[in-house]
Short mmCIF file of C-alpha atoms in Angstrom, two decimals:
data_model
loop_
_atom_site.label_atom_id
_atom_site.label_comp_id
_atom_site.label_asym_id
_atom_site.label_seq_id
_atom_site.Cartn_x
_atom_site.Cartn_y
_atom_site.Cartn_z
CA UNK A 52 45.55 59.01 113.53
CA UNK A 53 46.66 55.28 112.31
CA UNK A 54 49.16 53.26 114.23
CA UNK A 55 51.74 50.91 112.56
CA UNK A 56 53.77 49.17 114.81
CA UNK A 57 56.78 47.34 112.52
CA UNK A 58 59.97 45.40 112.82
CA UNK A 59 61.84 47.44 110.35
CA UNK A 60 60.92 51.01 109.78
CA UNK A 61 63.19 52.01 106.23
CA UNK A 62 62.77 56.07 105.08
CA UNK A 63 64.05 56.61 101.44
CA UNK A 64 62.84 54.31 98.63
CA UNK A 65 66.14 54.71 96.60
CA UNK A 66 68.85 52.36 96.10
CA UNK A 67 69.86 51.63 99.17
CA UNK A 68 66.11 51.60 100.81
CA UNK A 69 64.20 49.48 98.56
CA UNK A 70 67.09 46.95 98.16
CA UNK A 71 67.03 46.89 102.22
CA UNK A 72 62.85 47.03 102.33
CA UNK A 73 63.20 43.74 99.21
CA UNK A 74 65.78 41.98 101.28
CA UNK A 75 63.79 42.20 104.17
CA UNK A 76 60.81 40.96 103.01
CA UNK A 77 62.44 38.21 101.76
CA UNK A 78 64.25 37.35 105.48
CA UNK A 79 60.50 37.57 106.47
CA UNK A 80 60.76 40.55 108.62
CA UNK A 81 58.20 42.99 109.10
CA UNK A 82 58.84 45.65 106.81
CA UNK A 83 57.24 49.10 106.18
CA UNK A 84 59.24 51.37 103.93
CA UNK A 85 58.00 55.10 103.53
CA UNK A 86 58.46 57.02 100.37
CA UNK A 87 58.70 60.90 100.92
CA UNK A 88 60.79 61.71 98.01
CA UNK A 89 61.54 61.24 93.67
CA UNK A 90 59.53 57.89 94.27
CA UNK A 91 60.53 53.71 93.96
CA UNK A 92 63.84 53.77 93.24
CA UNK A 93 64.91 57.64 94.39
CA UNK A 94 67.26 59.76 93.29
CA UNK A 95 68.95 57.09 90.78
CA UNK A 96 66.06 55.35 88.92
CA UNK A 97 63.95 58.50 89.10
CA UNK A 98 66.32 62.07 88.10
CA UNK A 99 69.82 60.73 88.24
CA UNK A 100 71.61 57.33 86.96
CA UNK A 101 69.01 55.59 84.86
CA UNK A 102 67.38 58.49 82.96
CA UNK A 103 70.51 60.78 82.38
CA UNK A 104 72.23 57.38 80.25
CA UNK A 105 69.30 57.29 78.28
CA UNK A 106 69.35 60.69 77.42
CA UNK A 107 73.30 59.73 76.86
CA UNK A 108 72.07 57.41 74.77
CA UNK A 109 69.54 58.80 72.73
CA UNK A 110 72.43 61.86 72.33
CA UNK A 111 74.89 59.69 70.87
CA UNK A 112 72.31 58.11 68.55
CA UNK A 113 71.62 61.88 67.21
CA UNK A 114 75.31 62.00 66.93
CA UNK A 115 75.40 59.09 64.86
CA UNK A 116 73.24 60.56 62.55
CA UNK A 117 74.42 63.97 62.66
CA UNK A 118 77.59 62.21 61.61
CA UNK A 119 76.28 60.17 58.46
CA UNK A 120 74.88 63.48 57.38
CA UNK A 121 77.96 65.38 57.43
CA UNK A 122 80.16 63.56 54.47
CA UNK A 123 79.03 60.12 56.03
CA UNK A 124 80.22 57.74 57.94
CA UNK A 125 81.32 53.77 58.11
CA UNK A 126 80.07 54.14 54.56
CA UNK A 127 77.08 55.35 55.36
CA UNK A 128 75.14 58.74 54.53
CA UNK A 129 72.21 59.97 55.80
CA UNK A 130 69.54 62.74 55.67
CA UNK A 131 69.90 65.95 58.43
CA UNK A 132 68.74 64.88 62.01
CA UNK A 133 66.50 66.19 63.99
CA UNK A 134 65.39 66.09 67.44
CA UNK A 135 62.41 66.51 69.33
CA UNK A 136 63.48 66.84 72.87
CA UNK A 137 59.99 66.43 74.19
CA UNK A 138 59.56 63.12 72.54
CA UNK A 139 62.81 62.14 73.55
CA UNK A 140 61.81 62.64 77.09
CA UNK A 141 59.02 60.54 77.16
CA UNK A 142 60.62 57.66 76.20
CA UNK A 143 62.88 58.28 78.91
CA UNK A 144 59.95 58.84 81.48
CA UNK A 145 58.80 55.68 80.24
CA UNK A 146 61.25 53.76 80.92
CA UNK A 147 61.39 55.62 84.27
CA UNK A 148 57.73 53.90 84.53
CA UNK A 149 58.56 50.75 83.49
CA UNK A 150 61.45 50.56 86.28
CA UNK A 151 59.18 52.13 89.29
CA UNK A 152 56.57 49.46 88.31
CA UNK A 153 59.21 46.70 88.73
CA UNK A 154 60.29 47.97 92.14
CA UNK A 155 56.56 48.18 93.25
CA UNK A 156 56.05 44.71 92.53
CA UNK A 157 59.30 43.44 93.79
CA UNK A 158 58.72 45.58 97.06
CA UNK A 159 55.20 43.60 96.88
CA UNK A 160 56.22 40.10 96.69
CA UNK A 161 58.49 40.82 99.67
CA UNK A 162 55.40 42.03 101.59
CA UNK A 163 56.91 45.14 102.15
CA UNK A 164 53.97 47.83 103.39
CA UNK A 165 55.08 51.32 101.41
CA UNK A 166 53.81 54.53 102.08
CA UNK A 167 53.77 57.58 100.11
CA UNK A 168 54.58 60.48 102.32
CA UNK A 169 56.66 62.05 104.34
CA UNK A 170 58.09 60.70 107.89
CA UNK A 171 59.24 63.35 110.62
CA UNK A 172 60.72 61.97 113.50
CA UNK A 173 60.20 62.97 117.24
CA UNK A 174 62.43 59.92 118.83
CA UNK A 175 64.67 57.13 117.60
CA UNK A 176 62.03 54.65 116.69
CA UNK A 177 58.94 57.08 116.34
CA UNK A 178 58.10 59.12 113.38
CA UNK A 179 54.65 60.73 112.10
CA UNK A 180 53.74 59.92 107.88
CA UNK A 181 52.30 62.80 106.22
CA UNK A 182 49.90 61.32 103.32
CA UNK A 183 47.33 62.24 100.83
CA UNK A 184 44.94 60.52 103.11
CA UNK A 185 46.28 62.08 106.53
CA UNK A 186 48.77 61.07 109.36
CA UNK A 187 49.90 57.81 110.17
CA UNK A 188 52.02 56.98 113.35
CA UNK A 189 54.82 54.65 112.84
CA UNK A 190 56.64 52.94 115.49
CA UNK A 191 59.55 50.46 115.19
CA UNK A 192 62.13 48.31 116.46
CA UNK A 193 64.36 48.98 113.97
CA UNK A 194 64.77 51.85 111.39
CA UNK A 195 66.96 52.33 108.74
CA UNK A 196 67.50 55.52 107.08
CA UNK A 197 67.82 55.92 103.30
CA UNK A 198 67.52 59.34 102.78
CA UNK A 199 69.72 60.25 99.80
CA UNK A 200 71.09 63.66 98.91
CA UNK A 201 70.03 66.28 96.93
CA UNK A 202 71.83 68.86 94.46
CA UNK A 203 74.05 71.74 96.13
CA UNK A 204 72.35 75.03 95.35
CA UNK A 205 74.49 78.49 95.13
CA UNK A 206 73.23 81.10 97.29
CA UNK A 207 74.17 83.22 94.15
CA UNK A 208 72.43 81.15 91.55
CA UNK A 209 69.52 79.82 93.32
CA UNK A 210 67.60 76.96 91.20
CA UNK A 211 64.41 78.52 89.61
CA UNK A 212 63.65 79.93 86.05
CA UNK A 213 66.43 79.32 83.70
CA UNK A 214 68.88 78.25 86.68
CA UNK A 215 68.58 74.38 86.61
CA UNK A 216 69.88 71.45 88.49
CA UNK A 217 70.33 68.29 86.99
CA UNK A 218 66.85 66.98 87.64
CA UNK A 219 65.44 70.00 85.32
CA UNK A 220 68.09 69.24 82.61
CA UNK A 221 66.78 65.58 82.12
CA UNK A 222 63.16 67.07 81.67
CA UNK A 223 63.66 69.99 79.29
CA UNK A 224 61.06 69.87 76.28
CA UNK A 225 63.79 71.37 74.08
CA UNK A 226 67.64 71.57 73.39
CA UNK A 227 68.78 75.22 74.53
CA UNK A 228 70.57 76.86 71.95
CA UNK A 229 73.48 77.80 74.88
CA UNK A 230 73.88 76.07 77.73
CA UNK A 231 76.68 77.17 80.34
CA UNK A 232 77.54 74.20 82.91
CA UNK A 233 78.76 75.27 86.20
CA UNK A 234 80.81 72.73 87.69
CA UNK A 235 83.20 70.22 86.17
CA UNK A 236 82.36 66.76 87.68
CA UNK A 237 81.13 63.70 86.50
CA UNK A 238 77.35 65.52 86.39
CA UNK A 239 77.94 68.47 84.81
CA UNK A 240 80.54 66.48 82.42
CA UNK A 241 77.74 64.03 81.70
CA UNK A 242 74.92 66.26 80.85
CA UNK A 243 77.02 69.16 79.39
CA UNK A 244 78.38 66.41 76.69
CA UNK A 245 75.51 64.66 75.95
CA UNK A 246 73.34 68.28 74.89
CA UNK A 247 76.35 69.18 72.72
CA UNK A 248 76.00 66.01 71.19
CA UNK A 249 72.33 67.28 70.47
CA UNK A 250 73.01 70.38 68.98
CA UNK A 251 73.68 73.01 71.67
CA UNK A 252 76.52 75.60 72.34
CA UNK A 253 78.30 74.48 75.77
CA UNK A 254 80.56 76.49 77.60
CA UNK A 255 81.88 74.69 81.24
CA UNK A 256 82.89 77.02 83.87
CA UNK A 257 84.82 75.03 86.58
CA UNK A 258 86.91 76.31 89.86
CA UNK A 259 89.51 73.77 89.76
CA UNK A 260 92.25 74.32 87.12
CA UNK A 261 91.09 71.02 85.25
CA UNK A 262 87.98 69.06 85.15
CA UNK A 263 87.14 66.04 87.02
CA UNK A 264 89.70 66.85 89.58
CA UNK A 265 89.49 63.75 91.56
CA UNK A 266 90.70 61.57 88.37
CA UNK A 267 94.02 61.88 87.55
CA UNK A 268 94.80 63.85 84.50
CA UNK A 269 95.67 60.74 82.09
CA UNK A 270 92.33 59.67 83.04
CA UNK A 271 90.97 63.04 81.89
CA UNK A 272 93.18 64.05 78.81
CA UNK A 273 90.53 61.76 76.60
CA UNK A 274 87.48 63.90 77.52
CA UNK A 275 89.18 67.02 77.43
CA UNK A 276 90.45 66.27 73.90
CA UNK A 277 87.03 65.56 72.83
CA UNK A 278 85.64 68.49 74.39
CA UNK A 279 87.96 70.94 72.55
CA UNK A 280 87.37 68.87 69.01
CA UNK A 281 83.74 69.57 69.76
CA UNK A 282 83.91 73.35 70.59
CA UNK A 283 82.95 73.29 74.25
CA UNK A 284 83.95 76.21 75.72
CA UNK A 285 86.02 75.86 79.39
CA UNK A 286 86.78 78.53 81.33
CA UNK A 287 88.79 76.56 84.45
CA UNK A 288 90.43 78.18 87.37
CA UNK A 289 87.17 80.35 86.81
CA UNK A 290 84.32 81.07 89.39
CA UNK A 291 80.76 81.88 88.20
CA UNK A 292 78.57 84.60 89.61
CA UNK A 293 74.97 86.10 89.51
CA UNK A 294 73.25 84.94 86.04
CA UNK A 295 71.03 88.39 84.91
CA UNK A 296 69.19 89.34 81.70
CA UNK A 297 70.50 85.92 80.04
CA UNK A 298 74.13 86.09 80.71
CA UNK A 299 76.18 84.40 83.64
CA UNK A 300 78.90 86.61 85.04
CA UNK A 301 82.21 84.77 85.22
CA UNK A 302 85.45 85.76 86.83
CA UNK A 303 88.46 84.05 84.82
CA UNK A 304 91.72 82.55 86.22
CA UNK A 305 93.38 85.47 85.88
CA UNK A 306 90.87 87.81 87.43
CA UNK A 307 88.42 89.10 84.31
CA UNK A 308 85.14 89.64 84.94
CA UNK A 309 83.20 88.27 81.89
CA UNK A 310 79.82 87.39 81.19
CA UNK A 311 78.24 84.08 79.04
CA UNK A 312 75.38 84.18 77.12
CA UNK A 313 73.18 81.47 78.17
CA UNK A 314 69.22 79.59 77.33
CA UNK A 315 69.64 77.82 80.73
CA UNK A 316 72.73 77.65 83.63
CA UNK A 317 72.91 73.90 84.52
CA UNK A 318 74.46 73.66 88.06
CA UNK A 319 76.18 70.92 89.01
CA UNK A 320 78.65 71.76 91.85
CA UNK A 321 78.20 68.42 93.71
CA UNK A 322 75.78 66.87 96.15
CA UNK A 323 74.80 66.73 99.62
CA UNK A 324 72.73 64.56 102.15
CA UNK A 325 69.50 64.87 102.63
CA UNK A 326 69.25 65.63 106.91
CA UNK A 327 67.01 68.41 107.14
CA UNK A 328 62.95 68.62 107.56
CA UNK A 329 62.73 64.89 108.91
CA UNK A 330 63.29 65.15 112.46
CA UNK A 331 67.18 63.32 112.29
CA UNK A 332 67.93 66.22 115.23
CA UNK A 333 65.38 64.50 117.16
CA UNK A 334 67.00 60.65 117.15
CA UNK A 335 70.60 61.51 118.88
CA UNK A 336 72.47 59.95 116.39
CA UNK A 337 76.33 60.71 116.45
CA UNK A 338 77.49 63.10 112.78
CA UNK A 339 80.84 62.49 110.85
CA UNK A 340 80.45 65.92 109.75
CA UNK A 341 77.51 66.25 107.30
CA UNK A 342 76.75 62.82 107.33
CA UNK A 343 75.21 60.44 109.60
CA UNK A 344 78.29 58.43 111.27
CA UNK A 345 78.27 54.91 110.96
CA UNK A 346 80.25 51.66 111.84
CA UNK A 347 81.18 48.53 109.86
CA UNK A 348 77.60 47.65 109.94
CA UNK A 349 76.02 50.77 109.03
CA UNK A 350 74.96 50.94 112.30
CA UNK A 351 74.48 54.67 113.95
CA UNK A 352 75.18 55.59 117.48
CA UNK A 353 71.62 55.29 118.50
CA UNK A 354 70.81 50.91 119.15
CA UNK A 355 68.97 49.69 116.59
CA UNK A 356 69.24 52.85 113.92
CA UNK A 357 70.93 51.91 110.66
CA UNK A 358 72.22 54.27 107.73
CA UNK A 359 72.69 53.59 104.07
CA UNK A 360 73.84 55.29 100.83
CA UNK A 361 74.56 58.77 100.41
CA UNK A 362 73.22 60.04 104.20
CA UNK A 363 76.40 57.54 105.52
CA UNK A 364 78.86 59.90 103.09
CA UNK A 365 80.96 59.18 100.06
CA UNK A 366 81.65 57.76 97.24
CA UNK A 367 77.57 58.90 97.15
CA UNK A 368 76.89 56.16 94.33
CA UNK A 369 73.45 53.94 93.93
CA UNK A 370 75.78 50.73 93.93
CA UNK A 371 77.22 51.11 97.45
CA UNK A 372 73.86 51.66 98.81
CA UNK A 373 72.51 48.84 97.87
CA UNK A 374 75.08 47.04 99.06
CA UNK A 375 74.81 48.34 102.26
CA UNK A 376 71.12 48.19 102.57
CA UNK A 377 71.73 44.07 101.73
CA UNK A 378 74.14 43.86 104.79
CA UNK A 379 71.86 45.91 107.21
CA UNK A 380 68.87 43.70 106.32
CA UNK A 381 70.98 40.49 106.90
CA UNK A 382 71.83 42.10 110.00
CA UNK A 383 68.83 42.42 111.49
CA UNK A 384 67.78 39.12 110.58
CA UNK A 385 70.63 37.71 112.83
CA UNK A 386 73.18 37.74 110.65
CA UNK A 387 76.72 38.17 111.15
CA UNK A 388 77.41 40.32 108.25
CA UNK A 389 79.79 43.24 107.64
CA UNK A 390 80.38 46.54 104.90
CA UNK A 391 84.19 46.34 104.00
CA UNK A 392 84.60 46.12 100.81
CA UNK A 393 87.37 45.94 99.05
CA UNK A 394 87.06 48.99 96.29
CA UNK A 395 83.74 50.45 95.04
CA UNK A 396 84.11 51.16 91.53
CA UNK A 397 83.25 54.32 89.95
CA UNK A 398 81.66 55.01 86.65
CA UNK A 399 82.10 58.28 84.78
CA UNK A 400 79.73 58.29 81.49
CA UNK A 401 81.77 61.02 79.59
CA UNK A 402 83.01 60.70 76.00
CA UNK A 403 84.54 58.61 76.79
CA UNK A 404 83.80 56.98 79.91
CA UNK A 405 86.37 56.73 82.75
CA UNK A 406 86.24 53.82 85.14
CA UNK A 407 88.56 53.63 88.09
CA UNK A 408 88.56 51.11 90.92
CA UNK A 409 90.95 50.51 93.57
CA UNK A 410 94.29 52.45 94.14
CA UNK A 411 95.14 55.36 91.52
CA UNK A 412 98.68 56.86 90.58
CA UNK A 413 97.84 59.46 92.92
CA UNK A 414 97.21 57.26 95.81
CA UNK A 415 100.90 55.33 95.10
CA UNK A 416 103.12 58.66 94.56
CA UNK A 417 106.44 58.05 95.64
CA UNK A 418 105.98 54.38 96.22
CA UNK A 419 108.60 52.07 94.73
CA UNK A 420 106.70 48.87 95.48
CA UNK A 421 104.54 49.59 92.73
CA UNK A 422 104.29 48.11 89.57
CA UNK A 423 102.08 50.21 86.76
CA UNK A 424 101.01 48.83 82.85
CA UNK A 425 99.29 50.54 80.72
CA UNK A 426 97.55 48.62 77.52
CA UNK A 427 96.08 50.97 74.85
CA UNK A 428 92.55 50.26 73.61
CA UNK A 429 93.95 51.28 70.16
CA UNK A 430 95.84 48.02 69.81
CA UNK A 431 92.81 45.96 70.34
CA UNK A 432 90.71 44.51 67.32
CA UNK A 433 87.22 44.80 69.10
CA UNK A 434 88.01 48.66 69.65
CA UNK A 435 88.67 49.68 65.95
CA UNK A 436 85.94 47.53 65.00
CA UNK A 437 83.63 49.62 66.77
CA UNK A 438 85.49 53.44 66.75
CA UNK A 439 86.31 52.81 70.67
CA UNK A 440 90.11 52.88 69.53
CA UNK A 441 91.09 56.70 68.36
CA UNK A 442 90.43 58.77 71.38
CA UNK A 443 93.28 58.19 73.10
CA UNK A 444 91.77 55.22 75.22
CA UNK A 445 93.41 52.48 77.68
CA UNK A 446 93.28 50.49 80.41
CA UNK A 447 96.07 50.52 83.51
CA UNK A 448 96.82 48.24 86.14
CA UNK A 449 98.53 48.84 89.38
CA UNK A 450 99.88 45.82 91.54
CA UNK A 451 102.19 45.25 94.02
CA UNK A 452 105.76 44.39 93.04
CA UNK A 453 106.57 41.84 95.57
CA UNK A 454 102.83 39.54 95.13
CA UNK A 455 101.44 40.85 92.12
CA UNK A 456 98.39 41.78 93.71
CA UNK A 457 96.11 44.14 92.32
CA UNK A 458 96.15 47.32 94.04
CA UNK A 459 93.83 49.15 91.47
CA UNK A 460 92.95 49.23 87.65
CA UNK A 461 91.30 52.58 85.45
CA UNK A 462 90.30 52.04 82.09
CA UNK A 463 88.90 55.24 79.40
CA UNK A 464 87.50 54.37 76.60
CA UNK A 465 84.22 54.40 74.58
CA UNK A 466 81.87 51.60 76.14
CA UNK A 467 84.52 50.93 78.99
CA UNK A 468 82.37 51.00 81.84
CA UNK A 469 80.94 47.45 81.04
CA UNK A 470 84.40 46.61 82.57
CA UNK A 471 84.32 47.67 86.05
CA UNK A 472 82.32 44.93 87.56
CA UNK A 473 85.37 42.66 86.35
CA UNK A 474 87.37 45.22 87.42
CA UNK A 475 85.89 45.53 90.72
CA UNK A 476 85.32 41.26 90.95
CA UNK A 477 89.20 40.67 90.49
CA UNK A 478 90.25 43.13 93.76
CA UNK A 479 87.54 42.12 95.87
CA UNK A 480 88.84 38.42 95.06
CA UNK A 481 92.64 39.37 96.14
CA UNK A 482 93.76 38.90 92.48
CA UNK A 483 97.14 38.31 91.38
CA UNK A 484 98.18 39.65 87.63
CA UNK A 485 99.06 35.81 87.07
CA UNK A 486 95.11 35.41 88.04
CA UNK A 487 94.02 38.11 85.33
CA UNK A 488 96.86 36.95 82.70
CA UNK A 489 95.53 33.05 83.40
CA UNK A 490 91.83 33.78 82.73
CA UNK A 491 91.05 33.28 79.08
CA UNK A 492 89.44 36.51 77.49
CA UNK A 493 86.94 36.32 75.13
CA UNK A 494 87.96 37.74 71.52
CA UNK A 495 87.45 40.30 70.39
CA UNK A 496 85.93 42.22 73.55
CA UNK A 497 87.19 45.22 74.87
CA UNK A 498 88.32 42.80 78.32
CA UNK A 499 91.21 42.21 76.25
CA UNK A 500 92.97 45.24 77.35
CA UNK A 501 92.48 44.00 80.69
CA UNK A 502 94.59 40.74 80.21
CA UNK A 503 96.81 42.45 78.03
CA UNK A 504 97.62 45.40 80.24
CA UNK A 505 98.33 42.57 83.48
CA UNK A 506 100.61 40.43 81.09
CA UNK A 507 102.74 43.70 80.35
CA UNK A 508 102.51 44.34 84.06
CA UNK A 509 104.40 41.02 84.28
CA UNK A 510 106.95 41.69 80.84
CA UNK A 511 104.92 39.76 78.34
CA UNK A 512 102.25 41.66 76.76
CA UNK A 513 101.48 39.67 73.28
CA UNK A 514 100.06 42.85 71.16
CA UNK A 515 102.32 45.99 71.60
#
């Protein structure tokens, strides 16, 4: 069997353990990163962030059309649409390909050894890479683990047939004529809209009494407006059951058993980490629960092991990974370098999208140091221009009364998430509303609603 001795050991080629494996490289440490799962990029390039908002995309472009064929649009008028789901999904494999590509030859110029396979480890530093061309022995000074998560699976609806997680969904050669989500989060949300948008009958069957539960409902009101003007069916308060002979058994709120026909059950009930079949029982590292426990560093109980992304808990998003994989690389390289950030911002890519960062209403309740604006996307010129105005959209800032500071900002809207970097960049900085209301915002832009919802924070909002 081959022996690799390293300095840095990474498992998991997603977000967070590519961005650690590039970072590496380019601190000029010894780097072998092993690749057991979706491939370059993981969960997020591969079956999750990048190739669900294409398929977002190329839904709303169907829409579009659907829409200039129905009594027009904008002045426009077109012929019937049609889609071919297959050929859809091969442009979004290919850009899939295009990205892995990139990563590969990033992961390259860093010098960064990768190995297809999958590790299993029998200590802290020692694991054993299964490959196509047989076992390889890896030993290392350091190791960082990047293992992701995976979907949650219902021991009632087991994935298999025309039960489907959201990896399935993005692959489908055709648009099911009904499609019952199960589970109202940002996935099932995502997915469930963007199919209706091409065509198919969409019923969502969620637990909780409203969907997207961890937004507040203001936040949510938008979506679920356009969900009802678009006959999606919800059932909420309602728990699904056994799916037989094309029909998903349901139990309403108020105790009814019925059942709903459906081409394919997407389930989308949430996500978990990825700790079994790779030996983690074998490195006597400490658990926070289901997750590997970490410190400010990302550093694990056991010297010299690091975790990153969605194995170190939530928010489970490709963003924070990265970041962390950065700060563990830096780390090891002798850095003094530390995870705290301020907020992580949080994307949802609904019609319309919801971004929140920072402190909520929910998370102030009962505060009276707490100063709240809201700024409606209605009353800005960019937003009508482009049909981003009439769904009920805005953006809302939360600060302290006694500094100004920024405690938090949400925004819904069409195209709003190209907002929550600034978002995010004004509360890492510590800004003040006077910092927002002094920056000059480009006209017309949607960022307007950002100034204009910080100068009504402070009494003088200019266009309401």
């Amino acid at each position: 069997m081959q022996q690799i001795k390293t300095k840095v050991l990474i498992i998991g080629a997603g977000t967070g353990g590519y961005v650690a494996g590039i970072r590496c490289g380019q601190l000029g440490l010894d780097t072998v990163l092993v690749d057991g799962g979706d491939g370059l990029g993981g969960t997020c390039l591969n079956v999750g962030c990048i190739p669900s908002k294409a398929i977002i995309h190329a839904a709303s472009k169907f829409e579009t059309v659907a829409k200039a064929a129905d009594g027009g649009t904008l002045g426009i008028t077109a012929s019937k649409p049609a889609v071919d789901l297959s050929q859809t999904v091969a442009w979004k494999d290919g850009i899939v390909k295009k990205l892995n590509a990139g990563v590969a030859a990033l992961l390259k110029k860093a010098k960064v050894k990768v190995i297809k396979g999958w590790a299993t480890f029998s200590d802290a530093k020692t694991c054993t890479v299964k490959t196509a061309d047989g076992d390889i022995g890896i030993t290392a000074e350091h190791v960082i683990l990047a293992t992701g998560s995976e979907p949650v699976e219902l021991p009632f609806l087991p994935f298999g047939g025309d039960v489907i997680s959201s990896t399935e969904a993005l692959s489908l050669d055709k648009v099911p004529n009904k499609l019952v989500v199960v589970g109202g989060g940002y996935i099932g949300l995502e997915l469930g809209i963007a199919f209706r948008k091409l065509g198919a009958e969409v019923a969502i069957v969620e637990m909780a009494d409203r969907l997207l539960p961890l937004y507040d409902k203001a936040l949510t009101d938008p979506v679920a407006k356009w969900l009802e003007k678009h006959g999606v069916e919800l059932h909420l308060g309602a728990k699904a059951g056994s799916f037989e002979k094309g029909q998903l058994n349901v139990t309403t709120k108020d105790g009814k058993a019925i059942k709903l026909k459906a081409d394919k059950v997407l389930v989308t009930v949430g996500r978990k980490a990825r700790t079994q079949g790779w030996g983690l029982e074998n490195m006597g590292v400490a658990m926070n629960g289901p997750f590997v426990k970490i410190d400010d560093r990302c550093a694990a109980s056991m010297r010299n092991v690091w975790a990153v992304g969605d194995l170190t808990g939530e928010p489970m998003l490709a963003h924070k990974g990265s970041a962390q994989g950065e700060v563990v690389a830096e780390i090891i390289a002798g850095h003094d370098r530390r995870f705290d950030p301020v907020t992580i911002a949080a994307v949802c890519f609904t019609e319309p999208e919801i971004v929140s960062a920072g402190l909520g209403p929910q998370d102030v309740e009962g505060r009276d140091d707490v100063l709240t604006a809201v700024f409606p996307l209605a009353a800005i010129g960019r937003a009508l221009a482009i049909e981003a105005g009439e769904d009920g959209g805005f953006v809302r800032v939360l600060a302290s009364k006694t500094d100004h500071r920024l405690l938090g900002v949400q925004a819904v809207g069409q195209h709003v998430s190209e907002m929550s970097n600034s978002f995010a960049q004004m509360l890492e900085m510590g800004a003040v509303l006077e910092d927002v209301a002094g920056v000059i915002h480009v006209h017309p832009t949607l960022g307007e609603a950002f100034h204009e919802a910080s100068l009504r924070a402070l009494g003088h909002a200019i266009h309401i």
